[in-house]
Amino acid sequence: MSAATIPIVDLAPALRGSRAERMRVAHEIDAACTDIGFLTIRGHGVPPALIDTLRGHASTFFNLPLEEKRQAEPEKVTVPRGYRALGFDSLSRGNAGNAPGDLKEYYHFGRENWPSTPYYTSEAGQRFFIPNRWPQRPVGFAEAAAAYYAAMERLTGQMMSLAALALGLDEDFFEDKIDRHITAMRLNFYPAQQEAPQSGQMRAGPHTDYGLLTILNGENRPGGLEVQTRGGDWLGVETDPDTFVVNIGDLLMRWTNDRWVSNVHRVVNPPAGSGPAAQRISLAFFHHPNYDALVECIAPPGEAKYPPVLSGEYRDQQYRRTRV
């Protein structure tokens, strides 16, 4: 496989059922995750209307006046819910960079409901299971987000079963580690740029993601997603409306002892003068294990490159590092 391409994997044969088909697709996933850590998936079974509905609500919200959008900001700056204005964080700082704030706005939310049991309601649980904050407009935003989130939950469950097969593990290896996951979503909005960026400032600076898998639905517009190949080159990542881009996060790389790569990626600025055509929205589902899941390398004794780490503690640490 060439590192100069993003592999396309059709999930439909695996989702139809036979173990032989699942193993064949799992091998394709393994090759992509070993080589570049990114792949495009089709045949995923997520209805296009579900994607279009959330994208439409996001577009309506982000094009509201700034004063109205800011009414959906959380009361505490540390709470990862609700609206964040341009430049709130710098993703490159999560990887020891020092760039100015990223040139994006975003809306941050998690699951809408959860059981009233100690895992969710305890002091530890309340750090991750946080009520969502929704604006008055557009009507139906919360419902569209919840429906999309549920579809991504199903898809990531299927992907993690295939990941287990790809790694030579029991197909259900990850099930008890993700059955109470702490996944958050971000709806990212990259507005047209009226002024020249500061030195080193991008729509999203070079960074890796923190969890297991990121599933992204983006747009092919000026100023898009790029991934760094193992050779150090930057490769543009294209998406169609009915496909998703999937990339490996830090915790899954640690779990595989670097067999799979959590690759550096960024969102570049559009060419100067691009105007409104460069406005861009991406829907990002950051799949993260249960907060108490212990991530230990799948490696023979003495060969682990990373010490064990708790999922929730790792995410909190990375969030703190990105704040401007």
mmCIF file of C-alpha atoms in Angstrom:
data_model
loop_
_atom_site.group_PDB
_atom_site.id
_atom_site.type_symbol
_atom_site.label_atom_id
_atom_site.label_comp_id
_atom_site.label_asym_id
_atom_site.label_seq_id
_atom_site.Cartn_x
_atom_site.Cartn_y
_atom_site.Cartn_z
ATOM 1 C CA MET A 1 0.000 0.000 0.000
ATOM 2 C CA SER A 2 1.267 3.455 -0.889
ATOM 3 C CA ALA A 3 1.454 5.990 1.902
ATOM 4 C CA ALA A 4 0.460 8.625 -0.695
ATOM 5 C CA THR A 5 -3.191 7.543 -0.697
ATOM 6 C CA ILE A 6 -5.993 7.262 1.824
ATOM 7 C CA PRO A 7 -7.386 3.709 1.477
ATOM 8 C CA ILE A 8 -11.112 3.250 0.856
ATOM 9 C CA VAL A 9 -12.732 0.365 2.722
ATOM 10 C CA ASP A 10 -16.237 -0.891 1.945
ATOM 11 C CA LEU A 11 -17.841 -2.071 5.193
ATOM 12 C CA ALA A 12 -20.948 -3.513 3.551
ATOM 13 C CA PRO A 13 -19.605 -7.090 3.145
ATOM 14 C CA ALA A 14 -18.588 -7.210 6.825
ATOM 15 C CA LEU A 15 -21.901 -5.776 8.028
ATOM 16 C CA ARG A 16 -23.818 -8.391 6.015
ATOM 17 C CA GLY A 17 -22.396 -11.071 8.170
ATOM 18 C CA SER A 18 -20.112 -13.994 7.343
ATOM 19 C CA ARG A 19 -16.928 -14.335 9.355
ATOM 20 C CA ALA A 20 -14.894 -14.732 6.163
ATOM 21 C CA GLU A 21 -16.173 -11.360 4.919
ATOM 22 C CA ARG A 22 -15.513 -9.732 8.282
ATOM 23 C CA MET A 23 -11.964 -11.084 8.295
ATOM 24 C CA ARG A 24 -11.318 -9.806 4.770
ATOM 25 C CA VAL A 25 -12.497 -6.301 5.686
ATOM 26 C CA ALA A 26 -10.550 -6.495 8.969
ATOM 27 C CA HIS A 27 -7.348 -7.183 7.030
ATOM 28 C CA GLU A 28 -7.997 -4.089 4.892
ATOM 29 C CA ILE A 29 -8.477 -2.016 8.043
ATOM 30 C CA ASP A 30 -5.274 -3.414 9.542
ATOM 31 C CA ALA A 31 -3.277 -2.472 6.447
ATOM 32 C CA ALA A 32 -4.625 1.087 6.449
ATOM 33 C CA CYS A 33 -4.125 1.612 10.195
ATOM 34 C CA THR A 34 -0.583 0.243 10.062
ATOM 35 C CA ASP A 35 0.413 2.323 7.059
ATOM 36 C CA ILE A 36 -1.117 5.753 7.655
ATOM 37 C CA GLY A 37 -3.763 5.518 10.387
ATOM 38 C CA PHE A 38 -6.477 6.971 8.133
ATOM 39 C CA LEU A 39 -9.099 5.360 5.900
ATOM 40 C CA THR A 40 -12.297 6.323 4.159
ATOM 41 C CA ILE A 41 -15.287 4.056 4.746
ATOM 42 C CA ARG A 42 -18.329 3.494 2.591
ATOM 43 C CA GLY A 43 -21.122 0.949 2.863
ATOM 44 C CA HIS A 44 -21.487 1.990 6.521
ATOM 45 C CA GLY A 45 -25.277 1.906 6.668
ATOM 46 C CA VAL A 46 -25.774 5.421 8.083
ATOM 47 C CA PRO A 47 -28.715 7.077 6.255
ATOM 48 C CA PRO A 48 -27.638 10.132 4.236
ATOM 49 C CA ALA A 49 -30.701 12.019 5.481
ATOM 50 C CA LEU A 50 -29.402 11.745 9.051
ATOM 51 C CA ILE A 51 -26.127 13.368 8.034
ATOM 52 C CA ASP A 52 -27.828 16.068 5.965
ATOM 53 C CA THR A 53 -30.243 16.985 8.755
ATOM 54 C CA LEU A 54 -27.522 17.562 11.354
ATOM 55 C CA ARG A 55 -25.347 19.388 8.842
ATOM 56 C CA GLY A 56 -28.255 21.676 7.991
ATOM 57 C CA HIS A 57 -28.933 22.508 11.647
ATOM 58 C CA ALA A 58 -25.231 23.138 12.240
ATOM 59 C CA SER A 59 -25.042 25.498 9.276
ATOM 60 C CA THR A 60 -28.067 27.438 10.497
ATOM 61 C CA PHE A 61 -26.626 27.767 14.009
ATOM 62 C CA PHE A 62 -23.112 28.814 13.021
ATOM 63 C CA ASN A 63 -24.456 31.514 10.713
ATOM 64 C CA LEU A 64 -26.455 33.145 13.522
ATOM 65 C CA PRO A 65 -25.138 36.423 15.010
ATOM 66 C CA LEU A 66 -22.198 35.896 17.365
ATOM 67 C CA GLU A 67 -24.111 37.377 20.323
ATOM 68 C CA GLU A 68 -26.837 34.766 19.919
ATOM 69 C CA LYS A 69 -24.369 31.894 19.529
ATOM 70 C CA ARG A 70 -22.540 32.926 22.686
ATOM 71 C CA GLN A 71 -25.704 32.433 24.709
ATOM 72 C CA ALA A 72 -25.024 28.702 24.232
ATOM 73 C CA GLU A 73 -21.563 28.874 25.850
ATOM 74 C CA PRO A 74 -21.163 26.877 29.086
ATOM 75 C CA GLU A 75 -21.127 28.850 32.320
ATOM 76 C CA LYS A 76 -17.689 27.457 33.244
ATOM 77 C CA VAL A 77 -14.815 27.637 30.794
ATOM 78 C CA THR A 78 -13.699 24.108 31.737
ATOM 79 C CA VAL A 79 -17.014 22.431 30.826
ATOM 80 C CA PRO A 80 -16.765 20.656 27.444
ATOM 81 C CA ARG A 81 -20.313 21.364 26.292
ATOM 82 C CA GLY A 82 -21.969 23.982 24.129
ATOM 83 C CA TYR A 83 -20.587 26.660 21.840
ATOM 84 C CA ARG A 84 -16.980 27.795 21.595
ATOM 85 C CA ALA A 85 -16.013 30.896 19.661
ATOM 86 C CA LEU A 86 -13.151 31.430 17.248
ATOM 87 C CA GLY A 87 -9.706 30.796 18.744
ATOM 88 C CA PHE A 88 -10.860 29.127 21.984
ATOM 89 C CA ASP A 89 -8.248 26.370 21.840
ATOM 90 C CA SER A 90 -5.104 25.369 19.950
ATOM 91 C CA LEU A 91 -5.050 21.670 19.109
ATOM 92 C CA SER A 92 -1.334 21.677 18.353
ATOM 93 C CA ARG A 93 -0.637 22.293 22.062
ATOM 94 C CA GLY A 94 -1.887 18.779 22.769
ATOM 95 C CA ASN A 95 1.211 17.618 20.871
ATOM 96 C CA ALA A 96 3.637 20.124 22.447
ATOM 97 C CA GLY A 97 3.076 22.812 19.813
ATOM 98 C CA ASN A 98 2.614 26.483 20.634
ATOM 99 C CA ALA A 99 0.412 27.918 17.886
ATOM 100 C CA PRO A 100 -2.156 30.707 18.381
ATOM 101 C CA GLY A 101 -5.823 29.744 18.810
ATOM 102 C CA ASP A 102 -7.319 27.723 15.975
ATOM 103 C CA LEU A 103 -9.445 29.549 13.407
ATOM 104 C CA LYS A 104 -12.622 27.606 14.027
ATOM 105 C CA GLU A 105 -15.785 27.699 16.066
ATOM 106 C CA TYR A 106 -17.330 24.519 17.383
ATOM 107 C CA TYR A 107 -20.272 23.014 19.206
ATOM 108 C CA HIS A 108 -19.412 20.345 21.770
ATOM 109 C CA PHE A 109 -21.913 17.728 22.992
ATOM 110 C CA GLY A 110 -22.159 14.192 24.318
ATOM 111 C CA ARG A 111 -24.896 11.625 24.744
ATOM 112 C CA GLU A 112 -28.257 13.103 25.640
ATOM 113 C CA ASN A 113 -29.342 10.596 28.312
ATOM 114 C CA TRP A 114 -27.769 7.978 30.589
ATOM 115 C CA PRO A 115 -28.863 5.589 33.352
ATOM 116 C CA SER A 116 -29.166 6.826 36.949
ATOM 117 C CA THR A 117 -26.564 4.353 38.250
ATOM 118 C CA PRO A 118 -23.328 5.122 40.157
ATOM 119 C CA TYR A 119 -21.052 4.739 37.143
ATOM 120 C CA TYR A 120 -22.774 7.746 35.574
ATOM 121 C CA THR A 121 -23.893 9.711 38.653
ATOM 122 C CA SER A 122 -20.870 9.354 40.968
ATOM 123 C CA GLU A 123 -18.320 12.132 41.355
ATOM 124 C CA ALA A 124 -16.107 10.420 38.785
ATOM 125 C CA GLY A 125 -19.005 9.884 36.387
ATOM 126 C CA GLN A 126 -20.135 13.488 36.546
ATOM 127 C CA ARG A 127 -16.792 14.567 35.087
ATOM 128 C CA PHE A 128 -17.743 12.870 31.817
ATOM 129 C CA PHE A 129 -21.530 12.570 31.715
ATOM 130 C CA ILE A 130 -22.451 16.225 31.534
ATOM 131 C CA PRO A 131 -25.830 17.646 30.468
ATOM 132 C CA ASN A 132 -25.773 19.056 26.975
ATOM 133 C CA ARG A 133 -26.435 22.723 26.359
ATOM 134 C CA TRP A 134 -28.591 23.643 23.360
ATOM 135 C CA PRO A 135 -29.529 26.998 21.811
ATOM 136 C CA GLN A 136 -33.077 28.190 21.218
ATOM 137 C CA ARG A 137 -32.415 28.171 17.479
ATOM 138 C CA PRO A 138 -32.561 26.224 15.287
ATOM 139 C CA VAL A 139 -35.524 24.190 16.482
ATOM 140 C CA GLY A 140 -34.742 20.469 16.303
ATOM 141 C CA PHE A 141 -30.963 20.867 16.711
ATOM 142 C CA ALA A 142 -30.796 18.667 19.830
ATOM 143 C CA GLU A 143 -32.940 15.926 18.289
ATOM 144 C CA ALA A 144 -30.857 15.835 15.099
ATOM 145 C CA ALA A 145 -27.649 15.661 17.140
ATOM 146 C CA ALA A 146 -28.969 12.810 19.317
ATOM 147 C CA ALA A 147 -30.030 10.779 16.272
ATOM 148 C CA TYR A 148 -26.649 11.228 14.608
ATOM 149 C CA TYR A 149 -24.823 10.360 17.843
ATOM 150 C CA ALA A 150 -26.806 7.120 18.150
ATOM 151 C CA ALA A 151 -25.909 6.159 14.571
ATOM 152 C CA MET A 152 -22.228 6.799 15.279
ATOM 153 C CA GLU A 153 -22.433 4.646 18.427
ATOM 154 C CA ARG A 154 -23.639 1.729 16.320
ATOM 155 C CA LEU A 155 -20.997 2.311 13.671
ATOM 156 C CA THR A 156 -18.098 2.571 16.127
ATOM 157 C CA GLY A 157 -19.243 -0.617 17.851
ATOM 158 C CA GLN A 158 -19.060 -2.389 14.505
ATOM 159 C CA MET A 159 -15.695 -0.825 13.724
ATOM 160 C CA MET A 160 -14.204 -1.880 17.065
ATOM 161 C CA SER A 161 -15.324 -5.482 16.497
ATOM 162 C CA LEU A 162 -13.512 -5.405 13.157
ATOM 163 C CA ALA A 163 -10.502 -3.773 14.835
ATOM 164 C CA ALA A 164 -10.325 -6.650 17.310
ATOM 165 C CA LEU A 165 -10.343 -9.189 14.463
ATOM 166 C CA ALA A 166 -7.679 -7.178 12.647
ATOM 167 C CA LEU A 167 -5.446 -7.355 15.720
ATOM 168 C CA GLY A 168 -5.889 -11.098 16.162
ATOM 169 C CA LEU A 169 -8.094 -10.704 19.240
ATOM 170 C CA ASP A 170 -11.500 -12.091 20.111
ATOM 171 C CA GLU A 171 -14.139 -10.155 18.214
ATOM 172 C CA ASP A 172 -15.696 -8.958 21.481
ATOM 173 C CA PHE A 173 -12.379 -7.867 23.072
ATOM 174 C CA PHE A 174 -13.331 -4.186 23.242
ATOM 175 C CA GLU A 175 -17.006 -4.615 24.186
ATOM 176 C CA ASP A 176 -16.663 -4.272 27.966
ATOM 177 C CA LYS A 177 -14.277 -1.361 27.482
ATOM 178 C CA ILE A 178 -16.621 0.759 25.353
ATOM 179 C CA ASP A 179 -20.095 -0.205 26.599
ATOM 180 C CA ARG A 180 -20.234 2.950 28.790
ATOM 181 C CA HIS A 181 -18.017 5.130 26.630
ATOM 182 C CA ILE A 182 -17.427 8.845 27.181
ATOM 183 C CA THR A 183 -17.489 9.890 23.543
ATOM 184 C CA ALA A 184 -17.960 13.563 22.734
ATOM 185 C CA MET A 185 -18.835 15.121 19.397
ATOM 186 C CA ARG A 186 -17.752 18.401 17.911
ATOM 187 C CA LEU A 187 -19.467 20.199 15.099
ATOM 188 C CA ASN A 188 -16.609 22.256 13.678
ATOM 189 C CA PHE A 189 -17.218 25.452 11.750
ATOM 190 C CA TYR A 190 -14.431 27.048 9.746
ATOM 191 C CA PRO A 191 -15.643 30.471 8.629
ATOM 192 C CA ALA A 192 -14.359 32.329 5.618
ATOM 193 C CA GLN A 193 -11.242 34.236 6.679
ATOM 194 C CA GLN A 194 -11.590 37.998 6.487
ATOM 195 C CA GLU A 195 -8.092 38.699 7.799
ATOM 196 C CA ALA A 196 -4.719 37.065 7.282
ATOM 197 C CA PRO A 197 -3.932 34.437 9.967
ATOM 198 C CA GLN A 198 -1.174 35.035 12.493
ATOM 199 C CA SER A 199 2.138 33.270 11.994
ATOM 200 C CA GLY A 200 1.612 29.535 12.521
ATOM 201 C CA GLN A 201 -2.153 29.891 12.923
ATOM 202 C CA MET A 202 -4.403 27.410 11.111
ATOM 203 C CA ARG A 203 -7.992 26.301 11.095
ATOM 204 C CA ALA A 204 -6.737 23.411 13.242
ATOM 205 C CA GLY A 205 -3.037 23.074 14.023
ATOM 206 C CA PRO A 206 -1.137 19.781 13.669
ATOM 207 C CA HIS A 207 -2.369 17.320 16.274
ATOM 208 C CA THR A 208 -3.361 13.750 17.001
ATOM 209 C CA ASP A 209 -6.709 12.659 18.422
ATOM 210 C CA TYR A 210 -6.929 11.236 21.909
ATOM 211 C CA GLY A 211 -9.232 8.228 21.927
ATOM 212 C CA LEU A 212 -9.878 5.097 19.865
ATOM 213 C CA LEU A 213 -11.390 6.199 16.564
ATOM 214 C CA THR A 214 -12.480 9.499 15.087
ATOM 215 C CA ILE A 215 -15.288 9.304 12.527
ATOM 216 C CA LEU A 216 -15.551 12.466 10.455
ATOM 217 C CA ASN A 217 -17.949 13.696 7.831
ATOM 218 C CA GLY A 218 -16.475 16.743 6.107
ATOM 219 C CA GLU A 219 -16.740 18.852 2.968
ATOM 220 C CA ASN A 220 -14.448 19.206 -0.022
ATOM 221 C CA ARG A 221 -13.926 22.940 0.092
ATOM 222 C CA PRO A 222 -10.818 25.159 0.132
ATOM 223 C CA GLY A 223 -8.883 24.826 3.367
ATOM 224 C CA GLY A 224 -9.469 21.194 4.290
ATOM 225 C CA LEU A 225 -8.057 18.258 6.219
ATOM 226 C CA GLU A 226 -4.497 17.051 5.636
ATOM 227 C CA VAL A 227 -2.647 14.076 7.129
ATOM 228 C CA GLN A 228 1.112 13.692 7.473
ATOM 229 C CA THR A 229 2.513 10.555 5.891
ATOM 230 C CA ARG A 230 5.268 8.500 7.500
ATOM 231 C CA GLY A 231 7.640 10.172 5.035
ATOM 232 C CA GLY A 232 6.726 13.611 6.402
ATOM 233 C CA ASP A 233 4.650 14.816 3.439
ATOM 234 C CA TRP A 234 1.188 16.340 3.839
ATOM 235 C CA LEU A 235 -1.640 14.612 2.000
ATOM 236 C CA GLY A 236 -5.083 16.122 1.407
ATOM 237 C CA VAL A 237 -8.017 14.049 2.646
ATOM 238 C CA GLU A 238 -11.183 14.195 0.560
ATOM 239 C CA THR A 239 -14.658 13.125 1.625
ATOM 240 C CA ASP A 240 -17.863 12.562 -0.260
ATOM 241 C CA PRO A 241 -21.203 13.399 1.376
ATOM 242 C CA ASP A 242 -22.003 9.705 1.928
ATOM 243 C CA THR A 243 -18.596 8.564 3.226
ATOM 244 C CA PHE A 244 -16.713 8.988 6.491
ATOM 245 C CA VAL A 245 -13.036 9.506 7.183
ATOM 246 C CA VAL A 246 -11.829 7.356 10.083
ATOM 247 C CA ASN A 247 -8.551 7.839 11.911
ATOM 248 C CA ILE A 248 -6.806 6.125 14.809
ATOM 249 C CA GLY A 249 -6.485 7.950 18.136
ATOM 250 C CA ASP A 250 -3.709 7.898 20.726
ATOM 251 C CA LEU A 251 -5.293 5.314 23.025
ATOM 252 C CA LEU A 252 -5.781 2.778 20.252
ATOM 253 C CA MET A 253 -2.182 3.337 19.142
ATOM 254 C CA ARG A 254 -1.049 2.688 22.713
ATOM 255 C CA TRP A 255 -3.264 -0.396 22.908
ATOM 256 C CA THR A 256 -1.616 -1.803 19.760
ATOM 257 C CA ASN A 257 1.897 -0.876 20.966
ATOM 258 C CA ASP A 258 2.393 1.364 17.907
ATOM 259 C CA ARG A 259 1.340 -1.283 15.401
ATOM 260 C CA TRP A 260 -1.359 1.208 14.402
ATOM 261 C CA VAL A 261 -0.458 4.860 14.074
ATOM 262 C CA SER A 262 -2.292 7.831 15.565
ATOM 263 C CA ASN A 263 -1.199 10.151 12.831
ATOM 264 C CA VAL A 264 -0.650 13.903 12.910
ATOM 265 C CA HIS A 265 -3.229 15.836 10.909
ATOM 266 C CA ARG A 266 -4.330 19.442 10.494
ATOM 267 C CA VAL A 267 -6.917 21.660 8.820
ATOM 268 C CA VAL A 268 -5.186 24.211 6.634
ATOM 269 C CA ASN A 269 -6.224 27.760 5.800
ATOM 270 C CA PRO A 270 -7.960 28.420 2.483
ATOM 271 C CA PRO A 271 -6.118 30.397 -0.176
ATOM 272 C CA ALA A 272 -6.316 34.154 0.346
ATOM 273 C CA GLY A 273 -9.367 35.622 -1.345
ATOM 274 C CA SER A 274 -11.381 32.386 -1.302
ATOM 275 C CA GLY A 275 -14.358 34.214 0.171
ATOM 276 C CA PRO A 276 -17.601 32.522 1.303
ATOM 277 C CA ALA A 277 -16.830 29.387 -0.742
ATOM 278 C CA ALA A 278 -14.237 28.468 1.885
ATOM 279 C CA GLN A 279 -16.767 28.254 4.729
ATOM 280 C CA ARG A 280 -16.656 24.666 5.946
ATOM 281 C CA ILE A 281 -18.418 22.384 8.463
ATOM 282 C CA SER A 282 -17.250 18.994 9.718
ATOM 283 C CA LEU A 283 -19.080 16.530 11.967
ATOM 284 C CA ALA A 284 -16.581 14.761 14.229
ATOM 285 C CA PHE A 285 -17.341 11.810 16.554
ATOM 286 C CA PHE A 286 -14.386 11.208 18.906
ATOM 287 C CA HIS A 287 -14.936 7.659 20.151
ATOM 288 C CA HIS A 288 -13.435 7.294 23.633
ATOM 289 C CA PRO A 289 -13.522 4.219 25.917
ATOM 290 C CA ASN A 290 -15.225 3.967 29.305
ATOM 291 C CA TYR A 291 -13.553 6.418 31.682
ATOM 292 C CA ASP A 292 -12.349 3.581 33.916
ATOM 293 C CA ALA A 293 -11.030 1.422 31.065
ATOM 294 C CA LEU A 294 -7.363 0.571 31.622
ATOM 295 C CA VAL A 295 -5.487 0.870 28.344
ATOM 296 C CA GLU A 296 -2.654 -1.667 28.374
ATOM 297 C CA CYS A 297 -0.456 -2.497 25.398
ATOM 298 C CA ILE A 298 -1.265 -5.679 23.514
ATOM 299 C CA ALA A 299 2.339 -6.817 23.547
ATOM 300 C CA PRO A 300 4.440 -9.633 24.998
ATOM 301 C CA PRO A 301 5.726 -9.006 28.550
ATOM 302 C CA GLY A 302 8.629 -6.588 28.569
ATOM 303 C CA GLU A 303 7.911 -5.201 25.093
ATOM 304 C CA ALA A 304 5.273 -2.591 25.940
ATOM 305 C CA LYS A 305 6.234 0.920 24.796
ATOM 306 C CA TYR A 306 3.702 2.648 27.056
ATOM 307 C CA PRO A 307 2.668 2.276 30.700
ATOM 308 C CA PRO A 308 -1.006 1.497 31.393
ATOM 309 C CA VAL A 309 -3.255 4.548 31.500
ATOM 310 C CA LEU A 310 -6.886 5.135 32.440
ATOM 311 C CA SER A 311 -8.978 6.370 29.544
ATOM 312 C CA GLY A 312 -10.646 9.253 31.384
ATOM 313 C CA GLU A 313 -7.460 10.573 32.944
ATOM 314 C CA TYR A 314 -5.727 10.624 29.572
ATOM 315 C CA ARG A 315 -8.534 12.601 27.956
ATOM 316 C CA ASP A 316 -8.655 15.166 30.762
ATOM 317 C CA GLN A 317 -4.909 15.675 30.513
ATOM 318 C CA GLN A 318 -5.075 16.317 26.767
ATOM 319 C CA TYR A 319 -8.022 18.698 27.064
ATOM 320 C CA ARG A 320 -6.096 20.819 29.569
ATOM 321 C CA ARG A 321 -3.082 21.062 27.295
ATOM 322 C CA THR A 322 -5.017 22.516 24.332
ATOM 323 C CA ARG A 323 -6.579 25.503 26.117
ATOM 324 C CA VAL A 324 -5.236 28.843 24.960
#
